[in-house]
Amino acid sequence: MTFKEEILQGIPKVLPQPKTYDTTINHAPKRKEILTEAEKKLALQNALRYFDAAHHATLLPEFKEELETYGRIYMYRFRPEYKMYARPIDEYPGKSQQAKAIMLMIQNNLDYAVAQHPHELITYGGNGAVFSNWAQYLLTMQYLAEMTDEQTLVMYSGHPMGLFPSHPEAPRVVVTNGMMIPNYSKPDDWEKFNALGVTQYGQMTAGSYMYIGPQGIVHGTTITVLNGFRKIGKSPKGNLFVTAGLGGMSGAQPKAGNIAGCITVCAEVNPKITQVRLDQGWIDEKITDLDKLVARVRKAKENKEVISIAYLGNIVDVWEKFAEENVYIDLGSDQTSLHNPWAGGYYPVGISFEDANIMMAEQPELFKEKVQETLRRHAKAINKHTEKGTYFFDYGNAFLLEASRAGADVMNPNPTLGREFKYPSYVQDIMGPMCFDYGFGPFRWVCTSGRPEDLAKTDTIACKVLEEIMEKSPAEIQQQMADNIQWIKGAQENKLVVGSQARILYADAEGRMKIAQAFNEAIKNGEIGPVVLGRDHHDVSGTDSPYRETSNIYDGSRFTADMAIQNVIGDSFRGATWVSIHNGGGVGWGEVINGGFGMVLDGSKEAAKRLKSMLFWDVNNGIARRSWARNDGAVFAIKRAMETEPRLKVTLPNSVDENLLN
């Protein structure tokens, strides 16, 4: 069968041959056994309902074995024969250009060069899934190939509920992931209901088809590291940044450290993913011995090198060894997947990676105990360094939250509302006040032609637009503009593309709209092919997360989720091609609500109209909420937005005299 024929057949009527388990692929760890016998039968019933009853006797023992062996039913037999990657848009079958673009984005999320556990349909974060099983993938791709611009595909946590009549201005796809009743949103609820096949963890851009490989987080981390060094009044050159994690998102840290210009040490326990990052050139060196690591870092400091070093081992050993050897750390953080601490997101010290995986599956309570012991040691070692002057920040991975739950010494001795922890979230001190409050966030695009020359043209267009805007920009946002112009100028030489021909930069509403307008004009003139616009959910408006995206909201509303819900509703009727809303994100199941969008630019007048309406709302919704929380930067930004758009009228806060309150 051709690629198009295989897409159009959906779930095959004739069963394909069983697939051999490929040990060369990075697989998800076995999930813990959590279902009762009755629930296991229900999980099997739920899986088999995708298939004709004639196949049930054949598939039942196979699915039962998967459930017992891996803790989930992935339906490996139904993995497609074709290579998984983002093809040029014209290679997809279909009646809707918008639907073809979504198919391209789905395949990019599952590209072996992009996805963390591609055979388990997990893009990043250990559990950030595009789908729960391969039947869902096959059925979704078939629906997208069949749909017209007068239909909308409804996605329930990876399951394609079906095509429903709509209209050309409606989203082509509406995605929800993990939308649990609040009282059923604890970590074990995810384990149970995901094993039953009725919900999934979409992370942020995994389940919304908008992941662009580690480039997205490289940019955010570069901005964070640059501003982190600015905060402590140091140049990055010759100074040390220590962190952990080399997975789907965290793997960007050493590359970002190189771009920022510092020495980076990043610890990782998984030898397979460490080697992948070395082979990709995302790290410069790999070291497995702590004494050699100390010597190498001292040499790098002495020579003021710009270098990234992966330590294959546990991060706790690094913090403790550096304290013992008096190696000074300037910036410290952590980006292990602590939103997922009991299922492979964080590993206990003193136990091999292989033994820890066995313990995780077979002795989950002991594994949890060991993880919490490690978190206490981790925090204790960090505290030793911060007493000497190290600036440590939580990188929004729930490190401080889980450390506090483990009884670690991470609490603020004099807590205030929003400052419960000893160390700030990076959003509180860096990204929130410096970027999000002013409307700057991770705007991204994908060239659907698949041509590198199209991406190069869009880089040039975006750079020109930003330089023109910067000439008239107020002083308050000159630094943000300069950082992003520098970034886009170096984007090609830094070889950031993994998977689709994609790019990211931080832009405000004005920048996003003007860049999008320029792209749409270039498409209209035949200079480039169609472009997909999107963003990370980790943005100004898309996410309500009290310990990350909205951690610098101090009016008590950081535990509400109105902004994220309003955002996705507003994007839906203002012209987004697809929208998504998730429970989970990068900080944990039940800890955040986050939303995203995708928009296809095709050079048409309709696309030009949609981009202005939707992008303006998508940013200013968040600025309005942040200004109401009395954030000075956001008050400045929303007043400026009202001056440029007379139809915008936002309720502004009145300040209260502190002496009156006292």
Tab-separated table of C-alpha atoms in Angstrom, residues 373-599:
chain	number	residue	atom	x	y	z
A	373	GLU	CA	14.656	10.282	50.534
A	374	THR	CA	16.540	11.484	47.452
A	375	LEU	CA	14.544	14.715	47.276
A	376	ARG	CA	15.483	15.469	50.888
A	377	ARG	CA	19.170	14.873	50.102
A	378	HIS	CA	18.870	16.884	46.889
A	379	ALA	CA	17.429	19.901	48.722
A	380	LYS	CA	20.000	19.641	51.519
A	381	ALA	CA	22.864	19.732	49.009
A	382	ILE	CA	21.335	22.702	47.166
A	383	ASN	CA	20.966	24.569	50.460
A	384	LYS	CA	24.709	24.168	51.115
A	385	HIS	CA	25.452	25.877	47.816
A	386	THR	CA	22.903	28.684	48.171
A	387	GLU	CA	24.411	29.537	51.566
A	388	LYS	CA	27.599	30.309	49.588
A	389	GLY	CA	25.731	32.522	47.094
A	390	THR	CA	24.362	30.186	44.407
A	391	TYR	CA	21.148	31.461	42.791
A	392	PHE	CA	18.755	28.498	42.590
A	393	PHE	CA	15.373	28.631	40.878
A	394	ASP	CA	12.624	26.060	40.436
A	395	TYR	CA	12.238	25.421	36.711
A	396	GLY	CA	8.522	24.764	36.880
A	397	ASN	CA	8.954	20.977	37.035
A	398	ALA	CA	7.367	20.697	40.508
A	399	PHE	CA	10.765	20.186	42.174
A	400	LEU	CA	9.976	22.407	45.162
A	401	LEU	CA	6.417	21.116	45.405
A	402	GLU	CA	7.446	17.456	45.518
A	403	ALA	CA	10.459	18.213	47.749
A	404	SER	CA	8.128	19.937	50.210
A	405	ARG	CA	5.794	16.940	50.170
A	406	ALA	CA	8.811	14.761	50.942
A	407	GLY	CA	9.637	16.878	53.999
A	408	ALA	CA	12.705	18.549	52.493
A	409	ASP	CA	14.018	21.863	53.800
A	410	VAL	CA	12.640	24.063	51.025
A	411	MET	CA	10.020	26.185	52.780
A	412	ASN	CA	10.336	29.932	53.280
A	413	PRO	CA	10.836	30.651	57.010
A	414	ASN	CA	8.777	33.842	56.551
A	415	PRO	CA	6.169	32.854	53.945
A	416	THR	CA	3.931	35.324	52.164
A	417	LEU	CA	1.118	34.638	49.726
A	418	GLY	CA	2.815	33.284	46.618
A	419	ARG	CA	6.242	32.982	48.287
A	420	GLU	CA	5.830	29.818	50.316
A	421	PHE	CA	9.109	28.297	49.166
A	422	LYS	CA	12.695	29.168	50.017
A	423	TYR	CA	13.499	29.498	46.299
A	424	PRO	CA	11.498	31.238	43.576
A	425	SER	CA	9.948	29.715	40.516
A	426	TYR	CA	11.769	30.988	37.451
A	427	VAL	CA	8.476	32.572	36.372
A	428	GLN	CA	8.243	34.538	39.629
A	429	ASP	CA	11.668	36.139	39.319
A	430	ILE	CA	12.531	35.933	35.620
A	431	MET	CA	9.973	35.034	32.950
A	432	GLY	CA	6.856	36.488	34.614
A	433	PRO	CA	7.959	40.047	35.346
A	434	MET	CA	10.413	40.249	32.435
A	435	CYS	CA	8.372	38.582	29.663
A	436	PHE	CA	4.832	37.356	30.359
A	437	ASP	CA	3.595	40.568	32.010
A	438	TYR	CA	4.651	42.497	28.908
A	439	GLY	CA	2.970	39.983	26.597
A	440	PHE	CA	6.144	38.237	25.417
A	441	GLY	CA	5.842	34.481	25.026
A	442	PRO	CA	6.764	31.505	22.833
A	443	PHE	CA	5.350	32.153	19.366
A	444	ARG	CA	6.227	29.389	16.882
A	445	TRP	CA	5.680	28.388	13.290
A	446	VAL	CA	6.175	25.378	10.996
A	447	CYS	CA	6.826	25.515	7.251
A	448	THR	CA	4.536	22.804	5.870
A	449	SER	CA	6.470	22.526	2.597
A	450	GLY	CA	9.255	20.801	4.540
A	451	ARG	CA	11.794	22.943	2.678
A	452	PRO	CA	14.703	24.379	4.713
A	453	GLU	CA	14.813	27.319	2.311
A	454	ASP	CA	11.245	28.246	3.329
A	455	LEU	CA	12.313	28.282	6.972
A	456	ALA	CA	15.302	30.477	6.117
A	457	LYS	CA	12.943	32.906	4.351
A	458	THR	CA	10.618	33.043	7.356
A	459	ASP	CA	13.602	33.721	9.632
A	460	THR	CA	14.535	36.683	7.448
A	461	ILE	CA	10.949	37.961	7.390
A	462	ALA	CA	10.564	37.634	11.174
A	463	CYS	CA	13.880	39.361	11.852
A	464	LYS	CA	12.998	42.288	9.587
A	465	VAL	CA	9.598	42.697	11.274
A	466	LEU	CA	11.129	42.660	14.764
A	467	GLU	CA	13.820	45.178	13.811
A	468	GLU	CA	11.158	47.550	12.411
A	469	ILE	CA	9.050	47.200	15.570
A	470	MET	CA	12.071	47.726	17.834
A	471	GLU	CA	12.797	51.133	16.275
A	472	LYS	CA	9.561	52.474	17.799
A	473	SER	CA	9.339	50.252	20.898
A	474	PRO	CA	9.247	51.800	24.379
A	475	ALA	CA	12.257	51.366	26.665
A	476	GLU	CA	10.367	48.831	28.794
A	477	ILE	CA	10.554	46.153	26.069
A	478	GLN	CA	13.823	46.989	24.284
A	479	GLN	CA	15.721	44.144	25.999
A	480	GLN	CA	13.110	41.546	25.024
A	481	MET	CA	13.197	42.751	21.422
A	482	ALA	CA	17.013	42.694	21.296
A	483	ASP	CA	17.230	39.173	22.762
A	484	ASN	CA	14.860	37.796	20.141
A	485	ILE	CA	16.509	39.541	17.225
A	486	GLN	CA	19.829	38.068	18.375
A	487	TRP	CA	18.160	34.646	18.690
A	488	ILE	CA	16.599	34.633	15.232
A	489	LYS	CA	19.840	35.806	13.617
A	490	GLY	CA	21.674	32.849	15.156
A	491	ALA	CA	18.918	30.302	14.623
A	492	GLN	CA	20.346	28.796	11.427
A	493	GLU	CA	23.918	28.411	12.686
A	494	ASN	CA	22.756	26.836	15.957
A	495	LYS	CA	21.116	24.000	13.971
A	496	LEU	CA	17.978	23.919	16.091
A	497	VAL	CA	15.693	22.013	13.719
A	498	VAL	CA	14.759	18.509	14.874
A	499	GLY	CA	11.844	17.074	12.889
A	500	SER	CA	9.704	19.652	11.090
A	501	GLN	CA	11.047	22.887	9.620
A	502	ALA	CA	10.038	24.916	12.662
A	503	ARG	CA	11.071	28.042	14.493
A	504	ILE	CA	10.246	29.751	17.791
A	505	LEU	CA	10.851	33.178	19.267
A	506	TYR	CA	9.349	35.273	22.050
A	507	ALA	CA	7.013	37.955	20.719
A	508	ASP	CA	4.178	40.112	22.011
A	509	ALA	CA	0.813	40.540	20.278
A	510	GLU	CA	2.141	43.229	17.927
A	511	GLY	CA	5.108	41.076	16.924
A	512	ARG	CA	3.028	37.928	16.443
A	513	MET	CA	0.414	39.663	14.310
A	514	LYS	CA	2.911	41.507	12.124
A	515	ILE	CA	5.093	38.433	11.594
A	516	ALA	CA	1.996	36.364	10.741
A	517	GLN	CA	0.745	39.037	8.334
A	518	ALA	CA	4.128	39.099	6.588
A	519	PHE	CA	4.108	35.284	6.311
A	520	ASN	CA	0.593	35.272	4.879
A	521	GLU	CA	1.607	37.853	2.286
A	522	ALA	CA	4.689	35.790	1.332
A	523	ILE	CA	2.481	32.698	0.918
A	524	LYS	CA	0.040	34.684	-1.236
A	525	ASN	CA	2.945	35.799	-3.464
A	526	GLY	CA	4.224	32.240	-3.850
A	527	GLU	CA	7.490	32.913	-1.989
A	528	ILE	CA	6.881	30.164	0.613
A	529	GLY	CA	4.379	27.351	1.175
A	530	PRO	CA	1.621	27.326	3.821
A	531	VAL	CA	2.678	27.956	7.423
A	532	VAL	CA	1.273	26.611	10.691
A	533	LEU	CA	1.296	29.113	13.547
A	534	GLY	CA	1.197	28.049	17.177
A	535	ARG	CA	2.796	28.553	20.542
A	536	ASP	CA	3.831	26.661	23.614
A	537	HIS	CA	1.067	26.490	26.218
A	538	HIS	CA	3.737	27.924	28.543
A	539	ASP	CA	2.729	31.442	27.631
A	540	VAL	CA	1.158	34.720	28.669
A	541	SER	CA	-2.464	33.535	28.497
A	542	GLY	CA	-2.642	29.829	27.791
A	543	THR	CA	-1.905	28.344	31.201
A	544	ASP	CA	-3.082	28.656	34.785
A	545	SER	CA	-0.401	27.019	36.919
A	546	PRO	CA	0.101	28.368	40.462
A	547	TYR	CA	3.689	27.140	40.766
A	548	ARG	CA	4.804	28.052	37.266
A	549	GLU	CA	3.069	30.197	34.612
A	550	THR	CA	0.939	32.168	37.075
A	551	SER	CA	3.307	31.976	40.047
A	552	ASN	CA	3.893	35.735	39.880
A	553	ILE	CA	0.175	36.417	40.396
A	554	TYR	CA	-0.165	37.619	44.001
A	555	ASP	CA	-3.835	38.565	44.322
A	556	GLY	CA	-4.865	35.036	45.356
A	557	SER	CA	-6.203	34.068	41.918
A	558	ARG	CA	-3.250	31.897	40.905
A	559	PHE	CA	-5.230	28.799	41.914
A	560	THR	CA	-8.072	29.641	39.524
A	561	ALA	CA	-8.223	28.464	35.886
A	562	ASP	CA	-10.508	31.065	34.308
A	563	MET	CA	-7.761	32.470	32.078
A	564	ALA	CA	-6.859	29.162	30.401
A	565	ILE	CA	-10.520	28.245	29.820
A	566	GLN	CA	-11.388	31.701	28.488
A	567	ASN	CA	-8.317	31.526	26.269
A	568	VAL	CA	-9.279	28.332	24.468
A	569	ILE	CA	-12.934	29.398	24.105
A	570	GLY	CA	-11.878	32.766	22.704
A	571	ASP	CA	-9.380	31.235	20.289
A	572	SER	CA	-12.088	28.851	19.038
A	573	PHE	CA	-14.439	31.517	17.725
A	574	ARG	CA	-11.755	33.967	16.647
A	575	GLY	CA	-10.264	31.734	13.965
A	576	ALA	CA	-7.945	29.034	15.334
A	577	THR	CA	-7.608	25.992	13.060
A	578	TRP	CA	-7.462	23.727	16.089
A	579	VAL	CA	-7.617	24.268	19.840
A	580	SER	CA	-6.774	22.180	22.885
A	581	ILE	CA	-7.306	22.281	26.643
A	582	HIS	CA	-5.449	19.992	29.040
A	583	ASN	CA	-5.191	19.016	32.671
A	584	GLY	CA	-1.607	18.236	33.642
A	585	GLY	CA	1.050	20.152	31.781
A	586	GLY	CA	4.640	20.116	32.943
A	587	VAL	CA	3.987	20.397	36.672
A	588	GLY	CA	1.676	17.469	37.283
A	589	TRP	CA	-1.760	15.969	36.947
A	590	GLY	CA	-4.225	18.112	38.879
A	591	GLU	CA	-1.742	20.975	39.264
A	592	VAL	CA	-2.495	23.006	36.112
A	593	ILE	CA	-4.986	23.715	33.313
A	594	ASN	CA	-3.383	24.674	30.012
A	595	GLY	CA	-4.520	25.393	26.487
A	596	GLY	CA	-3.045	25.756	23.024
A	597	PHE	CA	-3.926	26.398	19.405
A	598	GLY	CA	-2.780	25.895	15.842
A	599	MET	CA	-3.534	28.190	12.917
